[in-house]
Amino acid sequence: MNEITRRPTRTGTAMSLSAAGFATLSLAFAAEMAAAGALVATVVLAAGLVRGSRRVLDAAGGLFFLSLAIGGVSGPGPESLLLAAIASILAWDLGENALSVGDHLGREADTTRLEVVHAATTLVVLTVGAGVVYGIAAVASGGQPIAAVVLLVLGAVALVSGVRR
Amino acid sequence: MTRRFDTQRWVGIEGLVLIAAAAGVFTREPSLFLLAGLGVVLLGYVRIAAVPEVSLDVARTLSDSTPAPDDDIEVTLRVTNDGSRTLFDLRIIDCVPPGLAVSDGPARLGTALRPGATATVTYTVTAIRGEHTWDETTIIVRDPSGAVECREMEHTETTMRCEPELAATADLPLRGLTSKYAGRVETNVPGSGLEFASIREYRHGDPIRRIDWNRRARTGTLATVQFREERAASVVLVVDTRTEAHVAPDADDETAVERCVDAASIAVPALLDSGDSVGVAAFGPEECWLAPSSGSAHRARARRLFATHPAFAPTPPEKAFFPSVAMRRLRRRLSSDAQVIFCTPLADDYAVSVARRLEAYDHAVTIVSPDPTTTRTAGSRLARLERELRLRELRRSGLRVVDWGDEPFAVALSRAESGWMR
C-alpha cells in the first residue's frame, strides 16, 4: 500500500476518451476522411494516456486539429465542425489535466470533483464561445472581402496575446 | 511562500489559430474561419485566467496524539477557503512525517472550493515509537483553464508522541562485574548469599547462623560457611545509532536501530526490576546519555528517552560523526564498575572494534545484535558471511553475544545463553 501511482487519473482518462469519441462521431456524419483522422487521433490520445506521456498527448492534439482542418475543407456544415472542435479541444484538455493531476496527486487520491469542475468550466467556455462565433458568422455572412476577415482574425490574436495576465 | 508560474499548457494555440485562418483564406472555406474564431475565444479564456489570492485555513487533527506503537491513527486535515473567490482547481498534499507509513487512504486530495467551504482529507497512519511532527501541507492552485499555477506551503504543526510501555519480557543475564550494592548477580566474592562457596575457619564476629554446626559436632572445631555474595550491577545500554546501523532486510522492514532500541527497552525494565542501576547511551552523531540509576522516576526517564530522543529516531542522522571523539566521551562517562550491553547490528568492522575496546577497558561487554542480513542476492549473502565472521571474532575474544534473528528476543536470548560459560 501507499505507493503513489503517478499515472493519469481514471476519471480524467474516461472523460477525455469520451470527448474524443464524440468528436469522431460528430465528424463521421459529415466527412469520412476527417472522421478517420479523428479516429487515429483518438487512438493516439489513448496511447498517450496509457503511457502518461505529454508529448504523445500533444501529438494527438495536433492530429485532431488536422482532422478538423480536413473536415473544414471538405465542407460539412459549420455546426458539426464546431461541435467536433469543442469535443476535440475538450478531449485534449481533459487528457492533459488528468496527466498533471495524476502527476501531482496520484491515482489513489480522490480527484473527481476537481476534474468534473475543470471539464464543466472548459465545456461552458467553449460552448458559449462557439455560440458567439457562430452568431457573428450567421449575422455577417456573405459579401465580406476575405482580406477583412483575415485582418480581423490577426487583430483578435494580437489583441488577446497582448492581454496581461 | 508563494510561487506563481505559467504551466505552458496552452502554448501553440496562437499558431493553430493562424494556420486555421490561413487555410481558410487558401480554400475560401468559411468553416475554417469559424474554427479560427473558436481558437481566438479559447486564447482569450487562457489569457485572462488568473489565480486569485489564495487564503486557506488548514487544521489537522489526530484521533490520538499519544498512541501506543502499531496503533492506527486517523489523521483528518481540514482545508477551508477563507478567500472571497472560488478556487476551481485545488490540489492538497499533506506531508507525512518521515518514519511514519500511511496505511490507509492517500494523504492527497484534488477538489474545487467555494468561499467558506471546507475540504477534508482523511488518512490512517501506523504509529511507531518516537515523536513525529507534521508541519507542511503543499497546496497547488490552478486557474480554471490550468494556464497559471500557484504553489504554497501551509505550516500547521501537529505532534504525535508514541511511547512504548517498558515491559520486562525477557531477563537479561549479566556478567560478573558488579558494584558494591546488594543485588542478584552472583559474584565469586565469599560472604552472605544463597549458593554455597566454601568453608573457612571461624573468626570472631562471624554470625551464628553461618556456623557449620555439623562440623562442630563431628570435630569440635568452629567453622563458618561462606556463600557466593550477590551484588547489583551497574549497566549501561549503548545503542549503535550511526548511519551504518540504519540497515534493514527490506525497505519496508524495521531497521536494525529500531530493533536495537526495542531490545534496549526490554532490557531496561528487566534490569531495573532486579535492582541493578541502568544507564542509556547512544553511540552515534546525535548525543544521548542517561547516567546509571534506578527507581521509578528513572524508568520513566528512560521510557521518554527511547520514545522521543532524536538519537533514536527511525531515520538516519544527518550530522557528521567523529567516532574517536564519541568513543572517548563514552569511556569518560562509564564508571569503572559499569558493564556495557552494546546493541548493534554489527554491520561494519568499527562496531566490532568499539566492543573490543570497551571490553579491553574492563567493562564486561555483552553484545545484542539484531540480524539485518538476508540471503536474497550474492551481495547480501556476502554481508551475512562478513557479519558471522565478526560475531565469531567477538565470541573468540570472550564477549557474550546474543545473535537476534527473526524470532522473539526472549527466544534468541535463551538460545544464546545456553552457549555461554558462566
JSON list of C-alpha atoms in Angstrom, two decimals, chain B residues 309-420:
[
{"chain": "B", "resi": 309, "resn": "HIS", "atom": "CA", "xyz": [15.16, 11.40, 21.79]},
{"chain": "B", "resi": 310, "resn": "PRO", "atom": "CA", "xyz": [16.36, 12.39, 18.29]},
{"chain": "B", "resi": 311, "resn": "ALA", "atom": "CA", "xyz": [19.30, 9.99, 18.64]},
{"chain": "B", "resi": 312, "resn": "PHE", "atom": "CA", "xyz": [16.89, 7.05, 18.49]},
{"chain": "B", "resi": 313, "resn": "ALA", "atom": "CA", "xyz": [14.88, 8.46, 15.57]},
{"chain": "B", "resi": 314, "resn": "PRO", "atom": "CA", "xyz": [13.90, 5.88, 12.96]},
{"chain": "B", "resi": 315, "resn": "THR", "atom": "CA", "xyz": [15.57, 7.84, 10.15]},
{"chain": "B", "resi": 316, "resn": "PRO", "atom": "CA", "xyz": [19.36, 8.02, 9.72]},
{"chain": "B", "resi": 317, "resn": "PRO", "atom": "CA", "xyz": [21.07, 11.04, 11.30]},
{"chain": "B", "resi": 318, "resn": "GLU", "atom": "CA", "xyz": [22.35, 13.86, 9.12]},
{"chain": "B", "resi": 319, "resn": "LYS", "atom": "CA", "xyz": [25.06, 15.22, 11.41]},
{"chain": "B", "resi": 320, "resn": "ALA", "atom": "CA", "xyz": [28.70, 14.42, 10.86]},
{"chain": "B", "resi": 321, "resn": "PHE", "atom": "CA", "xyz": [30.06, 11.71, 13.13]},
{"chain": "B", "resi": 322, "resn": "PHE", "atom": "CA", "xyz": [33.52, 11.61, 14.71]},
{"chain": "B", "resi": 323, "resn": "PRO", "atom": "CA", "xyz": [33.95, 8.07, 16.04]},
{"chain": "B", "resi": 324, "resn": "SER", "atom": "CA", "xyz": [37.08, 8.68, 18.12]},
{"chain": "B", "resi": 325, "resn": "VAL", "atom": "CA", "xyz": [35.51, 11.67, 19.87]},
{"chain": "B", "resi": 326, "resn": "ALA", "atom": "CA", "xyz": [32.35, 9.69, 20.61]},
{"chain": "B", "resi": 327, "resn": "MET", "atom": "CA", "xyz": [34.42, 6.79, 21.90]},
{"chain": "B", "resi": 328, "resn": "ARG", "atom": "CA", "xyz": [36.47, 9.00, 24.20]},
{"chain": "B", "resi": 329, "resn": "ARG", "atom": "CA", "xyz": [33.32, 10.67, 25.54]},
{"chain": "B", "resi": 330, "resn": "LEU", "atom": "CA", "xyz": [31.67, 7.32, 26.21]},
{"chain": "B", "resi": 331, "resn": "ARG", "atom": "CA", "xyz": [34.74, 5.99, 28.03]},
{"chain": "B", "resi": 332, "resn": "ARG", "atom": "CA", "xyz": [34.94, 9.08, 30.21]},
{"chain": "B", "resi": 333, "resn": "ARG", "atom": "CA", "xyz": [31.32, 8.65, 31.22]},
{"chain": "B", "resi": 334, "resn": "LEU", "atom": "CA", "xyz": [31.43, 4.96, 32.01]},
{"chain": "B", "resi": 335, "resn": "SER", "atom": "CA", "xyz": [32.33, 4.35, 35.64]},
{"chain": "B", "resi": 336, "resn": "SER", "atom": "CA", "xyz": [34.94, 1.67, 36.19]},
{"chain": "B", "resi": 337, "resn": "ASP", "atom": "CA", "xyz": [32.44, -0.88, 37.52]},
{"chain": "B", "resi": 338, "resn": "ALA", "atom": "CA", "xyz": [29.94, -0.35, 34.70]},
{"chain": "B", "resi": 339, "resn": "GLN", "atom": "CA", "xyz": [29.01, -3.23, 32.46]},
{"chain": "B", "resi": 340, "resn": "VAL", "atom": "CA", "xyz": [28.10, -2.48, 28.89]},
{"chain": "B", "resi": 341, "resn": "ILE", "atom": "CA", "xyz": [25.34, -4.01, 26.83]},
{"chain": "B", "resi": 342, "resn": "PHE", "atom": "CA", "xyz": [26.11, -2.92, 23.29]},
{"chain": "B", "resi": 343, "resn": "CYS", "atom": "CA", "xyz": [23.17, -3.11, 20.88]},
{"chain": "B", "resi": 344, "resn": "THR", "atom": "CA", "xyz": [24.45, -3.10, 17.31]},
{"chain": "B", "resi": 345, "resn": "PRO", "atom": "CA", "xyz": [23.67, -4.90, 14.06]},
{"chain": "B", "resi": 346, "resn": "LEU", "atom": "CA", "xyz": [27.45, -5.35, 13.55]},
{"chain": "B", "resi": 347, "resn": "ALA", "atom": "CA", "xyz": [27.10, -4.05, 10.03]},
{"chain": "B", "resi": 348, "resn": "ASP", "atom": "CA", "xyz": [30.70, -2.91, 9.85]},
{"chain": "B", "resi": 349, "resn": "ASP", "atom": "CA", "xyz": [34.07, -3.59, 11.45]},
{"chain": "B", "resi": 350, "resn": "TYR", "atom": "CA", "xyz": [34.06, -0.42, 13.51]},
{"chain": "B", "resi": 351, "resn": "ALA", "atom": "CA", "xyz": [31.28, -1.76, 15.75]},
{"chain": "B", "resi": 352, "resn": "VAL", "atom": "CA", "xyz": [33.49, -4.75, 16.49]},
{"chain": "B", "resi": 353, "resn": "SER", "atom": "CA", "xyz": [36.41, -2.55, 17.42]},
{"chain": "B", "resi": 354, "resn": "VAL", "atom": "CA", "xyz": [34.18, -0.47, 19.73]},
{"chain": "B", "resi": 355, "resn": "ALA", "atom": "CA", "xyz": [33.05, -3.63, 21.54]},
{"chain": "B", "resi": 356, "resn": "ARG", "atom": "CA", "xyz": [36.57, -4.97, 21.85]},
{"chain": "B", "resi": 357, "resn": "ARG", "atom": "CA", "xyz": [37.94, -1.70, 23.12]},
{"chain": "B", "resi": 358, "resn": "LEU", "atom": "CA", "xyz": [35.24, -1.42, 25.79]},
{"chain": "B", "resi": 359, "resn": "GLU", "atom": "CA", "xyz": [35.99, -5.00, 26.81]},
{"chain": "B", "resi": 360, "resn": "ALA", "atom": "CA", "xyz": [39.69, -4.16, 26.97]},
{"chain": "B", "resi": 361, "resn": "TYR", "atom": "CA", "xyz": [38.92, -1.28, 29.34]},
{"chain": "B", "resi": 362, "resn": "ASP", "atom": "CA", "xyz": [37.34, -3.83, 31.70]},
{"chain": "B", "resi": 363, "resn": "HIS", "atom": "CA", "xyz": [33.70, -3.03, 31.05]},
{"chain": "B", "resi": 364, "resn": "ALA", "atom": "CA", "xyz": [32.32, -6.55, 30.74]},
{"chain": "B", "resi": 365, "resn": "VAL", "atom": "CA", "xyz": [30.61, -6.26, 27.35]},
{"chain": "B", "resi": 366, "resn": "THR", "atom": "CA", "xyz": [27.53, -8.18, 26.21]},
{"chain": "B", "resi": 367, "resn": "ILE", "atom": "CA", "xyz": [26.53, -7.68, 22.61]},
{"chain": "B", "resi": 368, "resn": "VAL", "atom": "CA", "xyz": [22.91, -7.78, 21.49]},
{"chain": "B", "resi": 369, "resn": "SER", "atom": "CA", "xyz": [22.91, -7.91, 17.72]},
{"chain": "B", "resi": 370, "resn": "PRO", "atom": "CA", "xyz": [19.74, -7.92, 15.62]},
{"chain": "B", "resi": 371, "resn": "ASP", "atom": "CA", "xyz": [20.44, -9.62, 12.32]},
{"chain": "B", "resi": 372, "resn": "PRO", "atom": "CA", "xyz": [19.63, -7.32, 9.36]},
{"chain": "B", "resi": 373, "resn": "THR", "atom": "CA", "xyz": [21.06, -9.58, 6.64]},
{"chain": "B", "resi": 374, "resn": "THR", "atom": "CA", "xyz": [19.23, -11.66, 4.06]},
{"chain": "B", "resi": 375, "resn": "THR", "atom": "CA", "xyz": [20.22, -14.35, 1.57]},
{"chain": "B", "resi": 376, "resn": "ARG", "atom": "CA", "xyz": [18.43, -12.87, -1.43]},
{"chain": "B", "resi": 377, "resn": "THR", "atom": "CA", "xyz": [21.37, -11.67, -3.51]},
{"chain": "B", "resi": 378, "resn": "ALA", "atom": "CA", "xyz": [25.02, -12.58, -3.71]},
{"chain": "B", "resi": 379, "resn": "GLY", "atom": "CA", "xyz": [25.91, -9.21, -2.12]},
{"chain": "B", "resi": 380, "resn": "SER", "atom": "CA", "xyz": [23.63, -9.72, 0.85]},
{"chain": "B", "resi": 381, "resn": "ARG", "atom": "CA", "xyz": [24.94, -13.27, 1.33]},
{"chain": "B", "resi": 382, "resn": "LEU", "atom": "CA", "xyz": [28.45, -11.81, 1.46]},
{"chain": "B", "resi": 383, "resn": "ALA", "atom": "CA", "xyz": [27.28, -9.26, 4.05]},
{"chain": "B", "resi": 384, "resn": "ARG", "atom": "CA", "xyz": [25.81, -12.10, 6.11]},
{"chain": "B", "resi": 385, "resn": "LEU", "atom": "CA", "xyz": [29.09, -14.02, 5.97]},
{"chain": "B", "resi": 386, "resn": "GLU", "atom": "CA", "xyz": [31.04, -10.94, 7.00]},
{"chain": "B", "resi": 387, "resn": "ARG", "atom": "CA", "xyz": [28.71, -10.40, 9.94]},
{"chain": "B", "resi": 388, "resn": "GLU", "atom": "CA", "xyz": [29.09, -14.01, 11.00]},
{"chain": "B", "resi": 389, "resn": "LEU", "atom": "CA", "xyz": [32.88, -13.64, 10.94]},
{"chain": "B", "resi": 390, "resn": "ARG", "atom": "CA", "xyz": [32.55, -10.56, 13.15]},
{"chain": "B", "resi": 391, "resn": "LEU", "atom": "CA", "xyz": [30.35, -12.49, 15.59]},
{"chain": "B", "resi": 392, "resn": "ARG", "atom": "CA", "xyz": [32.89, -15.31, 15.67]},
{"chain": "B", "resi": 393, "resn": "GLU", "atom": "CA", "xyz": [35.75, -12.91, 16.30]},
{"chain": "B", "resi": 394, "resn": "LEU", "atom": "CA", "xyz": [33.86, -11.33, 19.23]},
{"chain": "B", "resi": 395, "resn": "ARG", "atom": "CA", "xyz": [32.98, -14.69, 20.75]},
{"chain": "B", "resi": 396, "resn": "ARG", "atom": "CA", "xyz": [36.61, -15.76, 20.48]},
{"chain": "B", "resi": 397, "resn": "SER", "atom": "CA", "xyz": [37.70, -12.67, 22.40]},
{"chain": "B", "resi": 398, "resn": "GLY", "atom": "CA", "xyz": [35.43, -13.70, 25.27]},
{"chain": "B", "resi": 399, "resn": "LEU", "atom": "CA", "xyz": [32.49, -11.34, 24.77]},
{"chain": "B", "resi": 400, "resn": "ARG", "atom": "CA", "xyz": [28.96, -12.56, 25.18]},
{"chain": "B", "resi": 401, "resn": "VAL", "atom": "CA", "xyz": [26.93, -12.26, 22.01]},
{"chain": "B", "resi": 402, "resn": "VAL", "atom": "CA", "xyz": [23.17, -12.53, 21.51]},
{"chain": "B", "resi": 403, "resn": "ASP", "atom": "CA", "xyz": [22.54, -13.04, 17.80]},
{"chain": "B", "resi": 404, "resn": "TRP", "atom": "CA", "xyz": [18.93, -12.00, 17.30]},
{"chain": "B", "resi": 405, "resn": "GLY", "atom": "CA", "xyz": [17.28, -13.16, 14.08]},
{"chain": "B", "resi": 406, "resn": "ASP", "atom": "CA", "xyz": [13.55, -13.06, 13.29]},
{"chain": "B", "resi": 407, "resn": "GLU", "atom": "CA", "xyz": [12.48, -14.84, 16.50]},
{"chain": "B", "resi": 408, "resn": "PRO", "atom": "CA", "xyz": [11.27, -13.02, 19.63]},
{"chain": "B", "resi": 409, "resn": "PHE", "atom": "CA", "xyz": [14.02, -11.52, 21.75]},
{"chain": "B", "resi": 410, "resn": "ALA", "atom": "CA", "xyz": [13.45, -13.93, 24.64]},
{"chain": "B", "resi": 411, "resn": "VAL", "atom": "CA", "xyz": [13.97, -16.93, 22.33]},
{"chain": "B", "resi": 412, "resn": "ALA", "atom": "CA", "xyz": [17.20, -15.51, 20.92]},
{"chain": "B", "resi": 413, "resn": "LEU", "atom": "CA", "xyz": [18.34, -14.81, 24.46]},
{"chain": "B", "resi": 414, "resn": "SER", "atom": "CA", "xyz": [17.73, -18.30, 25.80]},
{"chain": "B", "resi": 415, "resn": "ARG", "atom": "CA", "xyz": [19.45, -19.85, 22.78]},
{"chain": "B", "resi": 416, "resn": "ALA", "atom": "CA", "xyz": [22.46, -17.61, 23.25]},
{"chain": "B", "resi": 417, "resn": "GLU", "atom": "CA", "xyz": [22.54, -18.24, 26.99]},
{"chain": "B", "resi": 418, "resn": "SER", "atom": "CA", "xyz": [22.93, -21.98, 26.56]},
{"chain": "B", "resi": 419, "resn": "GLY", "atom": "CA", "xyz": [26.22, -21.36, 24.75]},
{"chain": "B", "resi": 420, "resn": "TRP", "atom": "CA", "xyz": [27.70, -19.02, 27.35]}
]
